[in-house]
Amino acid sequence: MNHFPVGWGRPRDDVYGAYNPSYLPQSHGGTQANPITHTQSPIVTGTSVLAIKYKDGVVIAADNLASYGSLARFTDVKRLKQFNRKAVVGFGGDVSDMQYLDRLLNSLDVEENYGGDAPAESGPHMSAKNLHAYLSKVMYKRRSDFNPLWNAMLVAGLDESDKPFLAYADLLGTTYSSPSLATGFGAHLAQPIMRRAVPNEAASRELSKEQAVECIKECMKVLFYRDARSMPVYSIAVIDGKGVDLKEDEKLENQSWAFAEQIRGYGTQTV
Amino acid sequence: MTSIGTGYDLSNSVFSPDGRNFQVEYATKAVENGGTAIGIRCKDGVVLAMEKLVTSRLMKKDANKRIATVDRNIGVVSAGLVPDGRHFVSRARDEASSWRSTYKAPIPVASLANRMGSYVQAFTLYSSVRPFGITAIVGGFDAETEVDVDGAVGSGPKVGSGGKTQGVKEGGPYLYMIEPSGLYWGYYGAATGKGRQAAKAELEKLNLDPKKGDTISLEEGVKEAARIIYVAHEDSKDKEFELEMTWISAVSGPTKGRHEDVPKELKDEAERLAKKALEGDDEMEE
């Protein structure tokens, strides 16, 4: 019988050999400076980002909520970040990782402009396409280090020949592109609606700016109806040849909760 | 230069008996041979201008810029040894970016001048290095409007603890000049390089001191800067030169708080007026 309580409930040294503490920090007899820890889950999060390509550019939107779990913690969080005259990034997922990426993109933009202005005819140095390539490599590097940045992002803007550009990148380093895109819950709730407007690239080349904005606003409304981590105040940006038009305090209009009557399966109703 | 050959000019970090560091003085000579560089601090911004002497007809026009961007709102121009100027700019960029990573906000122009002053001064202390062969003019605009911390997402409390003091005025246009000794002062108008005497004489005629009434506007500053560079070039008329000019305004102004090239139309107009002013002078002399 071992009378020392520290020995209770753990493998016996005389049977299994001495405990190997090498993974522990030095203060606990190990060899590590600190135990290596990585993000296991996001903490303060933003929900879906939506975007749709139209004939001259891209419309992108995300609401202004940052949730702490299911608590609607911060209600004025701007999740669309303008990179330059040609590109906007919409962030879903962890807000602190978004802030890190925002600073990273800021310093990238400062460095890009060391060389002075790009000639007016060629626009800014980096296109949305360049930016998406850069961001996706940052994300893939971090996931390969088992230390991902916990975000799903849409990069919206113009490519180097000023054609509309829209693509996705996420914490796994996954990328894809489509005439309409949505992250998070939006991929399930809004994407089917947007696909009605732009089933393919050809359809997006026909879509007008007004139609695109209307479609995005409708989707933001549907998301507010059905996504419990959303709010009715949102940011929306239109990126076209004239630059970026970013509005950060838009409110959902013409809500109708009549459909809620029909919902069965939650709560206390008996039928 | 009576002290040449006395041995006190062979090394940095050695004073002469009358208290001079000759290496620093020789570095100043290198500056005095470089093309003229000026900076003007106007009411609503800063103009930097450079007389870029054309050393070869085989070099592309408007390429090989001499005025550099350090952070979005700060520019640097230097007279003297070009590679020394490049190294100075590179260090200034490092300082600006490390300031951002520490404080999550752009570096104030005064702080950048302070750090670069200390850096340049360190090169007067050791026998293993030589001083910078440049005098650098650092111009910038610290935002007057409230700037969010880099990466900020919300607006924070409007009142109460952690709230904001209303009506505080800060920021504005700033101009500093850093010499090979590490000495730096803030200026209303700064000039260095070969034509500095003529340029200083012209700068002194301008209304740049806000304590003495309304100072000149940024656009007037651009025109004056072009004219002053042309005036300063008069003494080395046989050599060709290109005028390089950048400006920085407030966020509400034409450059939106950024350091940028002066737009082509405005620069062409300023050069046209500068040439006209010189012709006028010539006619009067005749």
mmCIF file of N, CA and C in Angstrom, chain B residues 46-154:
data_model
loop_
_atom_site.group_PDB
_atom_site.id
_atom_site.type_symbol
_atom_site.label_atom_id
_atom_site.label_comp_id
_atom_site.label_asym_id
_atom_site.label_seq_id
_atom_site.Cartn_x
_atom_site.Cartn_y
_atom_site.Cartn_z
ATOM 1 N N VAL B 46 2.032 69.208 -45.893
ATOM 2 C CA VAL B 46 3.479 69.355 -46.069
ATOM 3 C C VAL B 46 3.821 69.030 -47.523
ATOM 4 N N VAL B 47 4.746 69.806 -48.096
ATOM 5 C CA VAL B 47 5.251 69.513 -49.442
ATOM 6 C C VAL B 47 6.725 69.152 -49.331
ATOM 7 N N LEU B 48 7.131 68.098 -50.032
ATOM 8 C CA LEU B 48 8.549 67.754 -50.143
ATOM 9 C C LEU B 48 8.937 67.890 -51.611
ATOM 10 N N ALA B 49 10.110 68.463 -51.872
ATOM 11 C CA ALA B 49 10.544 68.593 -53.265
ATOM 12 C C ALA B 49 12.030 68.331 -53.353
ATOM 13 N N MET B 50 12.453 67.854 -54.525
ATOM 14 C CA MET B 50 13.850 67.432 -54.708
ATOM 15 C C MET B 50 14.298 67.822 -56.103
ATOM 16 N N GLU B 51 15.491 68.400 -56.164
ATOM 17 C CA GLU B 51 16.125 68.667 -57.451
ATOM 18 C C GLU B 51 16.954 67.440 -57.781
ATOM 19 N N LYS B 52 16.409 66.583 -58.647
ATOM 20 C CA LYS B 52 17.130 65.340 -58.950
ATOM 21 C C LYS B 52 18.032 65.581 -60.152
ATOM 22 N N LEU B 53 19.341 65.643 -59.905
ATOM 23 C CA LEU B 53 20.274 65.920 -60.994
ATOM 24 C C LEU B 53 20.379 64.694 -61.891
ATOM 25 N N VAL B 54 20.288 64.928 -63.197
ATOM 26 C CA VAL B 54 20.348 63.819 -64.153
ATOM 27 C C VAL B 54 21.813 63.503 -64.429
ATOM 28 N N THR B 55 22.249 62.336 -63.976
ATOM 29 C CA THR B 55 23.672 61.988 -64.117
ATOM 30 C C THR B 55 23.955 61.308 -65.436
ATOM 31 N N SER B 56 22.918 60.813 -66.098
ATOM 32 C CA SER B 56 23.142 60.165 -67.390
ATOM 33 C C SER B 56 21.887 60.269 -68.233
ATOM 34 N N ARG B 57 22.089 60.515 -69.518
ATOM 35 C CA ARG B 57 20.949 60.566 -70.431
ATOM 36 C C ARG B 57 20.348 59.189 -70.643
ATOM 37 N N LEU B 58 21.063 58.151 -70.211
ATOM 38 C CA LEU B 58 20.586 56.786 -70.441
ATOM 39 C C LEU B 58 19.598 56.344 -69.372
ATOM 40 N N MET B 59 19.358 57.230 -68.374
ATOM 41 C CA MET B 59 18.429 56.824 -67.315
ATOM 42 C C MET B 59 17.012 57.246 -67.648
ATOM 43 N N LYS B 60 16.068 56.372 -67.292
ATOM 44 C CA LYS B 60 14.658 56.609 -67.617
ATOM 45 C C LYS B 60 14.139 57.822 -66.851
ATOM 46 N N LYS B 61 13.335 58.599 -67.543
ATOM 47 C CA LYS B 61 12.726 59.772 -66.898
ATOM 48 C C LYS B 61 11.724 59.333 -65.836
ATOM 49 N N ASP B 62 11.648 60.105 -64.769
ATOM 50 C CA ASP B 62 10.669 59.880 -63.702
ATOM 51 C C ASP B 62 10.832 58.541 -62.996
ATOM 52 N N ALA B 63 11.899 57.811 -63.333
ATOM 53 C CA ALA B 63 12.168 56.578 -62.569
ATOM 54 C C ALA B 63 13.183 56.929 -61.483
ATOM 55 N N ASN B 64 13.594 55.939 -60.700
ATOM 56 C CA ASN B 64 14.595 56.150 -59.644
ATOM 57 C C ASN B 64 14.200 57.290 -58.708
ATOM 58 N N LYS B 65 13.084 57.108 -58.058
ATOM 59 C CA LYS B 65 12.545 58.153 -57.169
ATOM 60 C C LYS B 65 13.489 58.423 -55.994
ATOM 61 N N ARG B 66 13.530 59.669 -55.589
ATOM 62 C CA ARG B 66 14.381 60.053 -54.460
ATOM 63 C C ARG B 66 13.576 60.396 -53.206
ATOM 64 N N ILE B 67 12.285 60.599 -53.370
ATOM 65 C CA ILE B 67 11.453 60.853 -52.188
ATOM 66 C C ILE B 67 10.736 59.550 -51.866
ATOM 67 N N ALA B 68 10.850 59.092 -50.621
ATOM 68 C CA ALA B 68 10.317 57.777 -50.269
ATOM 69 C C ALA B 68 9.167 57.893 -49.269
ATOM 70 N N THR B 69 8.275 56.915 -49.330
ATOM 71 C CA THR B 69 7.194 56.810 -48.358
ATOM 72 C C THR B 69 7.641 55.901 -47.229
ATOM 73 N N VAL B 70 7.426 56.341 -45.983
ATOM 74 C CA VAL B 70 7.878 55.566 -44.829
ATOM 75 C C VAL B 70 6.701 54.876 -44.157
ATOM 76 N N ASP B 71 5.662 55.637 -43.876
ATOM 77 C CA ASP B 71 4.385 55.066 -43.473
ATOM 78 C C ASP B 71 3.373 55.792 -44.341
ATOM 79 N N ARG B 72 2.101 55.427 -44.232
ATOM 80 C CA ARG B 72 1.112 56.033 -45.123
ATOM 81 C C ARG B 72 1.186 57.553 -45.131
ATOM 82 N N ASN B 73 1.448 58.124 -43.936
ATOM 83 C CA ASN B 73 1.338 59.573 -43.786
ATOM 84 C C ASN B 73 2.681 60.279 -43.685
ATOM 85 N N ILE B 74 3.772 59.593 -43.977
ATOM 86 C CA ILE B 74 5.097 60.197 -43.776
ATOM 87 C C ILE B 74 5.976 59.976 -45.005
ATOM 88 N N GLY B 75 6.685 61.055 -45.416
ATOM 89 C CA GLY B 75 7.630 60.955 -46.525
ATOM 90 C C GLY B 75 8.999 61.437 -46.090
ATOM 91 N N VAL B 76 10.033 60.945 -46.784
ATOM 92 C CA VAL B 76 11.410 61.343 -46.486
ATOM 93 C C VAL B 76 12.112 61.721 -47.785
ATOM 94 N N VAL B 77 12.812 62.852 -47.767
ATOM 95 C CA VAL B 77 13.676 63.215 -48.894
ATOM 96 C C VAL B 77 15.041 63.547 -48.312
ATOM 97 N N SER B 78 16.107 63.195 -49.036
ATOM 98 C CA SER B 78 17.429 63.482 -48.489
ATOM 99 C C SER B 78 18.355 64.022 -49.572
ATOM 100 N N ALA B 79 19.303 64.832 -49.136
ATOM 101 C CA ALA B 79 20.352 65.315 -50.037
ATOM 102 C C ALA B 79 21.663 64.695 -49.582
ATOM 103 N N GLY B 80 22.499 64.311 -50.529
ATOM 104 C CA GLY B 80 23.776 63.716 -50.176
ATOM 105 C C GLY B 80 23.973 62.389 -50.881
ATOM 106 N N LEU B 81 24.623 61.455 -50.199
ATOM 107 C CA LEU B 81 24.895 60.148 -50.808
ATOM 108 C C LEU B 81 23.608 59.349 -50.920
ATOM 109 N N VAL B 82 23.273 58.949 -52.143
ATOM 110 C CA VAL B 82 21.989 58.268 -52.361
ATOM 111 C C VAL B 82 21.875 56.959 -51.571
ATOM 112 N N PRO B 83 22.914 56.100 -51.584
ATOM 113 C CA PRO B 83 22.769 54.843 -50.830
ATOM 114 C C PRO B 83 22.571 55.070 -49.332
ATOM 115 N N ASP B 84 23.212 56.100 -48.776
ATOM 116 C CA ASP B 84 22.998 56.420 -47.365
ATOM 117 C C ASP B 84 21.543 56.815 -47.133
ATOM 118 N N GLY B 85 20.989 57.549 -48.110
ATOM 119 C CA GLY B 85 19.581 57.936 -48.028
ATOM 120 C C GLY B 85 18.681 56.715 -48.052
ATOM 121 N N ARG B 86 19.024 55.751 -48.899
ATOM 122 C CA ARG B 86 18.229 54.520 -48.983
ATOM 123 C C ARG B 86 18.245 53.783 -47.642
ATOM 124 N N HIS B 87 19.438 53.708 -47.042
ATOM 125 C CA HIS B 87 19.535 53.003 -45.767
ATOM 126 C C HIS B 87 18.741 53.733 -44.689
ATOM 127 N N PHE B 88 18.804 55.043 -44.708
ATOM 128 C CA PHE B 88 18.042 55.858 -43.761
ATOM 129 C C PHE B 88 16.547 55.549 -43.886
ATOM 130 N N VAL B 89 16.064 55.508 -45.136
ATOM 131 C CA VAL B 89 14.642 55.237 -45.385
ATOM 132 C C VAL B 89 14.270 53.842 -44.902
ATOM 133 N N SER B 90 15.158 52.883 -45.194
ATOM 134 C CA SER B 90 14.878 51.510 -44.788
ATOM 135 C C SER B 90 14.731 51.414 -43.268
ATOM 136 N N ARG B 91 15.629 52.107 -42.560
ATOM 137 C CA ARG B 91 15.548 52.107 -41.089
ATOM 138 C C ARG B 91 14.267 52.805 -40.622
ATOM 139 N N ALA B 92 13.928 53.914 -41.289
ATOM 140 C CA ALA B 92 12.718 54.654 -40.906
ATOM 141 C C ALA B 92 11.477 53.783 -41.087
ATOM 142 N N ARG B 93 11.458 53.000 -42.164
ATOM 143 C CA ARG B 93 10.321 52.095 -42.391
ATOM 144 C C ARG B 93 10.238 51.044 -41.300
ATOM 145 N N ASP B 94 11.397 50.514 -40.907
ATOM 146 C CA ASP B 94 11.415 49.525 -39.821
ATOM 147 C C ASP B 94 10.879 50.146 -38.531
ATOM 148 N N GLU B 95 11.323 51.384 -38.252
ATOM 149 C CA GLU B 95 10.855 52.060 -37.043
ATOM 150 C C GLU B 95 9.340 52.249 -37.086
ATOM 151 N N ALA B 96 8.841 52.689 -38.241
ATOM 152 C CA ALA B 96 7.400 52.945 -38.362
ATOM 153 C C ALA B 96 6.606 51.661 -38.190
ATOM 154 N N SER B 97 7.104 50.569 -38.788
ATOM 155 C CA SER B 97 6.328 49.332 -38.701
ATOM 156 C C SER B 97 6.447 48.710 -37.304
ATOM 157 N N SER B 98 7.603 48.866 -36.654
ATOM 158 C CA SER B 98 7.702 48.300 -35.303
ATOM 159 C C SER B 98 6.865 49.126 -34.321
ATOM 160 N N TRP B 99 6.771 50.438 -34.571
ATOM 161 C CA TRP B 99 5.878 51.275 -33.757
ATOM 162 C C TRP B 99 4.449 50.779 -33.891
ATOM 163 N N ARG B 100 4.049 50.475 -35.124
ATOM 164 C CA ARG B 100 2.693 49.989 -35.346
ATOM 165 C C ARG B 100 2.459 48.665 -34.628
ATOM 166 N N SER B 101 3.467 47.775 -34.661
ATOM 167 C CA SER B 101 3.202 46.480 -34.023
ATOM 168 C C SER B 101 3.187 46.602 -32.507
ATOM 169 N N THR B 102 3.861 47.621 -31.966
ATOM 170 C CA THR B 102 3.807 47.827 -30.512
ATOM 171 C C THR B 102 2.532 48.566 -30.100
ATOM 172 N N TYR B 103 2.275 49.691 -30.772
ATOM 173 C CA TYR B 103 1.199 50.578 -30.305
ATOM 174 C C TYR B 103 -0.090 50.467 -31.109
ATOM 175 N N LYS B 104 -0.102 49.675 -32.178
ATOM 176 C CA LYS B 104 -1.289 49.493 -33.010
ATOM 177 C C LYS B 104 -1.815 50.820 -33.552
ATOM 178 N N ALA B 105 -0.901 51.710 -33.865
ATOM 179 C CA ALA B 105 -1.280 53.011 -34.423
ATOM 180 C C ALA B 105 -0.082 53.573 -35.175
ATOM 181 N N PRO B 106 -0.328 54.512 -36.118
ATOM 182 C CA PRO B 106 0.809 55.051 -36.867
ATOM 183 C C PRO B 106 1.761 55.838 -35.978
ATOM 184 N N ILE B 107 3.033 55.874 -36.343
ATOM 185 C CA ILE B 107 4.036 56.601 -35.549
ATOM 186 C C ILE B 107 3.849 58.103 -35.771
ATOM 187 N N PRO B 108 3.840 58.903 -34.691
ATOM 188 C CA PRO B 108 3.802 60.349 -34.886
ATOM 189 C C PRO B 108 5.103 60.808 -35.544
ATOM 190 N N VAL B 109 5.019 61.850 -36.371
ATOM 191 C CA VAL B 109 6.202 62.310 -37.098
ATOM 192 C C VAL B 109 7.309 62.692 -36.119
ATOM 193 N N ALA B 110 6.923 63.329 -35.006
ATOM 194 C CA ALA B 110 7.918 63.747 -34.011
ATOM 195 C C ALA B 110 8.681 62.545 -33.458
ATOM 196 N N SER B 111 7.973 61.449 -33.211
ATOM 197 C CA SER B 111 8.631 60.257 -32.661
ATOM 198 C C SER B 111 9.567 59.624 -33.674
ATOM 199 N N LEU B 112 9.135 59.635 -34.935
ATOM 200 C CA LEU B 112 9.999 59.081 -35.977
ATOM 201 C C LEU B 112 11.276 59.912 -36.091
ATOM 202 N N ALA B 113 11.120 61.250 -36.083
ATOM 203 C CA ALA B 113 12.288 62.124 -36.174
ATOM 204 C C ALA B 113 13.220 61.866 -34.996
ATOM 205 N N ASN B 114 12.641 61.699 -33.819
ATOM 206 C CA ASN B 114 13.433 61.431 -32.616
ATOM 207 C C ASN B 114 14.234 60.145 -32.755
ATOM 208 N N ARG B 115 13.564 59.089 -33.195
ATOM 209 C CA ARG B 115 14.254 57.799 -33.317
ATOM 210 C C ARG B 115 15.317 57.845 -34.399
ATOM 211 N N MET B 116 15.006 58.479 -35.522
ATOM 212 C CA MET B 116 15.992 58.553 -36.596
ATOM 213 C C MET B 116 17.158 59.450 -36.196
ATOM 214 N N GLY B 117 16.868 60.489 -35.430
ATOM 215 C CA GLY B 117 17.936 61.341 -34.914
ATOM 216 C C GLY B 117 18.905 60.533 -34.065
ATOM 217 N N SER B 118 18.365 59.726 -33.170
ATOM 218 C CA SER B 118 19.203 58.878 -32.315
ATOM 219 C C SER B 118 20.011 57.887 -33.141
ATOM 220 N N TYR B 119 19.376 57.353 -34.185
ATOM 221 C CA TYR B 119 20.052 56.362 -35.034
ATOM 222 C C TYR B 119 21.238 56.997 -35.748
ATOM 223 N N VAL B 120 20.990 58.155 -36.356
ATOM 224 C CA VAL B 120 22.042 58.844 -37.099
ATOM 225 C C VAL B 120 23.172 59.254 -36.153
ATOM 226 N N GLN B 121 22.814 59.724 -34.971
ATOM 227 C CA GLN B 121 23.829 60.157 -33.998
ATOM 228 C C GLN B 121 24.742 59.007 -33.599
ATOM 229 N N ALA B 122 24.174 57.798 -33.509
ATOM 230 C CA ALA B 122 24.984 56.639 -33.096
ATOM 231 C C ALA B 122 26.135 56.398 -34.072
ATOM 232 N N PHE B 123 25.968 56.853 -35.325
ATOM 233 C CA PHE B 123 27.017 56.658 -36.320
ATOM 234 C C PHE B 123 28.135 57.704 -36.204
ATOM 235 N N THR B 124 28.061 58.570 -35.192
ATOM 236 C CA THR B 124 29.161 59.513 -34.963
ATOM 237 C C THR B 124 30.018 59.058 -33.789
ATOM 238 N N LEU B 125 29.657 57.917 -33.177
ATOM 239 C CA LEU B 125 30.275 57.544 -31.905
ATOM 240 C C LEU B 125 31.394 56.518 -32.011
ATOM 241 N N TYR B 126 31.391 55.758 -33.107
ATOM 242 C CA TYR B 126 32.296 54.600 -33.141
ATOM 243 C C TYR B 126 33.287 54.694 -34.281
ATOM 244 N N SER B 127 34.488 54.177 -34.037
ATOM 245 C CA SER B 127 35.513 54.235 -35.084
ATOM 246 C C SER B 127 35.239 53.222 -36.189
ATOM 247 N N SER B 128 34.349 52.271 -35.937
ATOM 248 C CA SER B 128 34.073 51.236 -36.935
ATOM 249 C C SER B 128 33.051 51.685 -37.981
ATOM 250 N N VAL B 129 32.433 52.816 -37.795
ATOM 251 C CA VAL B 129 31.429 53.278 -38.765
ATOM 252 C C VAL B 129 31.734 54.716 -39.172
ATOM 253 N N ARG B 130 31.099 55.135 -40.273
ATOM 254 C CA ARG B 130 31.215 56.546 -40.650
ATOM 255 C C ARG B 130 29.842 57.190 -40.531
ATOM 256 N N PRO B 131 29.784 58.502 -40.357
ATOM 257 C CA PRO B 131 28.477 59.145 -40.232
ATOM 258 C C PRO B 131 27.703 59.073 -41.546
ATOM 259 N N PHE B 132 26.413 59.345 -41.474
ATOM 260 C CA PHE B 132 25.574 59.378 -42.677
ATOM 261 C C PHE B 132 25.985 60.559 -43.559
ATOM 262 N N GLY B 133 26.135 60.306 -44.842
ATOM 263 C CA GLY B 133 26.456 61.393 -45.768
ATOM 264 C C GLY B 133 25.212 62.062 -46.312
ATOM 265 N N ILE B 134 24.210 62.210 -45.485
ATOM 266 C CA ILE B 134 22.961 62.836 -45.938
ATOM 267 C C ILE B 134 22.405 63.767 -44.862
ATOM 268 N N THR B 135 21.621 64.727 -45.325
ATOM 269 C CA THR B 135 20.704 65.428 -44.435
ATOM 270 C C THR B 135 19.310 65.064 -44.925
ATOM 271 N N ALA B 136 18.501 64.540 -44.020
ATOM 272 C CA ALA B 136 17.186 64.044 -44.418
ATOM 273 C C ALA B 136 16.101 64.993 -43.932
ATOM 274 N N ILE B 137 15.102 65.207 -44.784
ATOM 275 C CA ILE B 137 13.933 65.990 -44.390
ATOM 276 C C ILE B 137 12.763 65.025 -44.245
ATOM 277 N N VAL B 138 12.173 65.017 -43.060
ATOM 278 C CA VAL B 138 11.063 64.105 -42.769
ATOM 279 C C VAL B 138 9.788 64.942 -42.654
ATOM 280 N N GLY B 139 8.823 64.670 -43.504
ATOM 281 C CA GLY B 139 7.558 65.418 -43.458
ATOM 282 C C GLY B 139 6.397 64.470 -43.279
ATOM 283 N N GLY B 140 5.395 64.885 -42.539
ATOM 284 C CA GLY B 140 4.239 64.005 -42.358
ATOM 285 C C GLY B 140 3.050 64.741 -41.800
ATOM 286 N N PHE B 141 1.948 64.049 -41.769
ATOM 287 C CA PHE B 141 0.726 64.632 -41.215
ATOM 288 C C PHE B 141 0.145 63.667 -40.187
ATOM 289 N N ASP B 142 0.170 64.068 -38.912
ATOM 290 C CA ASP B 142 -0.474 63.248 -37.883
ATOM 291 C C ASP B 142 -1.968 63.555 -37.921
ATOM 292 N N ALA B 143 -2.780 62.501 -37.959
ATOM 293 C CA ALA B 143 -4.224 62.690 -38.122
ATOM 294 C C ALA B 143 -4.781 63.594 -37.022
ATOM 295 N N GLU B 144 -5.630 64.537 -37.437
ATOM 296 C CA GLU B 144 -6.284 65.420 -36.467
ATOM 297 C C GLU B 144 -7.576 64.791 -35.968
ATOM 298 N N THR B 145 -8.158 63.983 -36.857
ATOM 299 C CA THR B 145 -9.368 63.278 -36.461
ATOM 300 C C THR B 145 -8.960 62.088 -35.604
ATOM 301 N N GLU B 146 -9.905 61.569 -34.867
ATOM 302 C CA GLU B 146 -9.602 60.419 -34.024
ATOM 303 C C GLU B 146 -9.313 59.204 -34.903
ATOM 304 N N VAL B 147 -8.213 58.522 -34.610
ATOM 305 C CA VAL B 147 -7.905 57.319 -35.394
ATOM 306 C C VAL B 147 -8.172 56.097 -34.532
ATOM 307 N N ASP B 148 -8.823 55.102 -35.133
ATOM 308 C CA ASP B 148 -9.012 53.840 -34.424
ATOM 309 C C ASP B 148 -7.670 53.157 -34.254
ATOM 310 N N VAL B 149 -7.549 52.397 -33.207
ATOM 311 C CA VAL B 149 -6.415 51.490 -33.070
ATOM 312 C C VAL B 149 -6.453 50.542 -34.267
ATOM 313 N N ASP B 150 -5.296 50.197 -34.828
ATOM 314 C CA ASP B 150 -5.269 49.247 -35.937
ATOM 315 C C ASP B 150 -6.020 47.982 -35.545
ATOM 316 N N GLY B 151 -6.924 47.538 -36.409
ATOM 317 C CA GLY B 151 -7.651 46.310 -36.147
ATOM 318 C C GLY B 151 -8.870 46.493 -35.274
ATOM 319 N N ALA B 152 -9.155 47.752 -34.850
ATOM 320 C CA ALA B 152 -10.333 47.965 -34.011
ATOM 321 C C ALA B 152 -11.594 47.606 -34.781
ATOM 322 N N VAL B 153 -12.584 47.083 -34.071
ATOM 323 C CA VAL B 153 -13.802 46.674 -34.751
ATOM 324 C C VAL B 153 -15.019 47.469 -34.311
ATOM 325 N N GLY B 154 -15.011 48.018 -33.111
ATOM 326 C CA GLY B 154 -16.182 48.740 -32.621
ATOM 327 C C GLY B 154 -15.818 50.160 -32.278
#
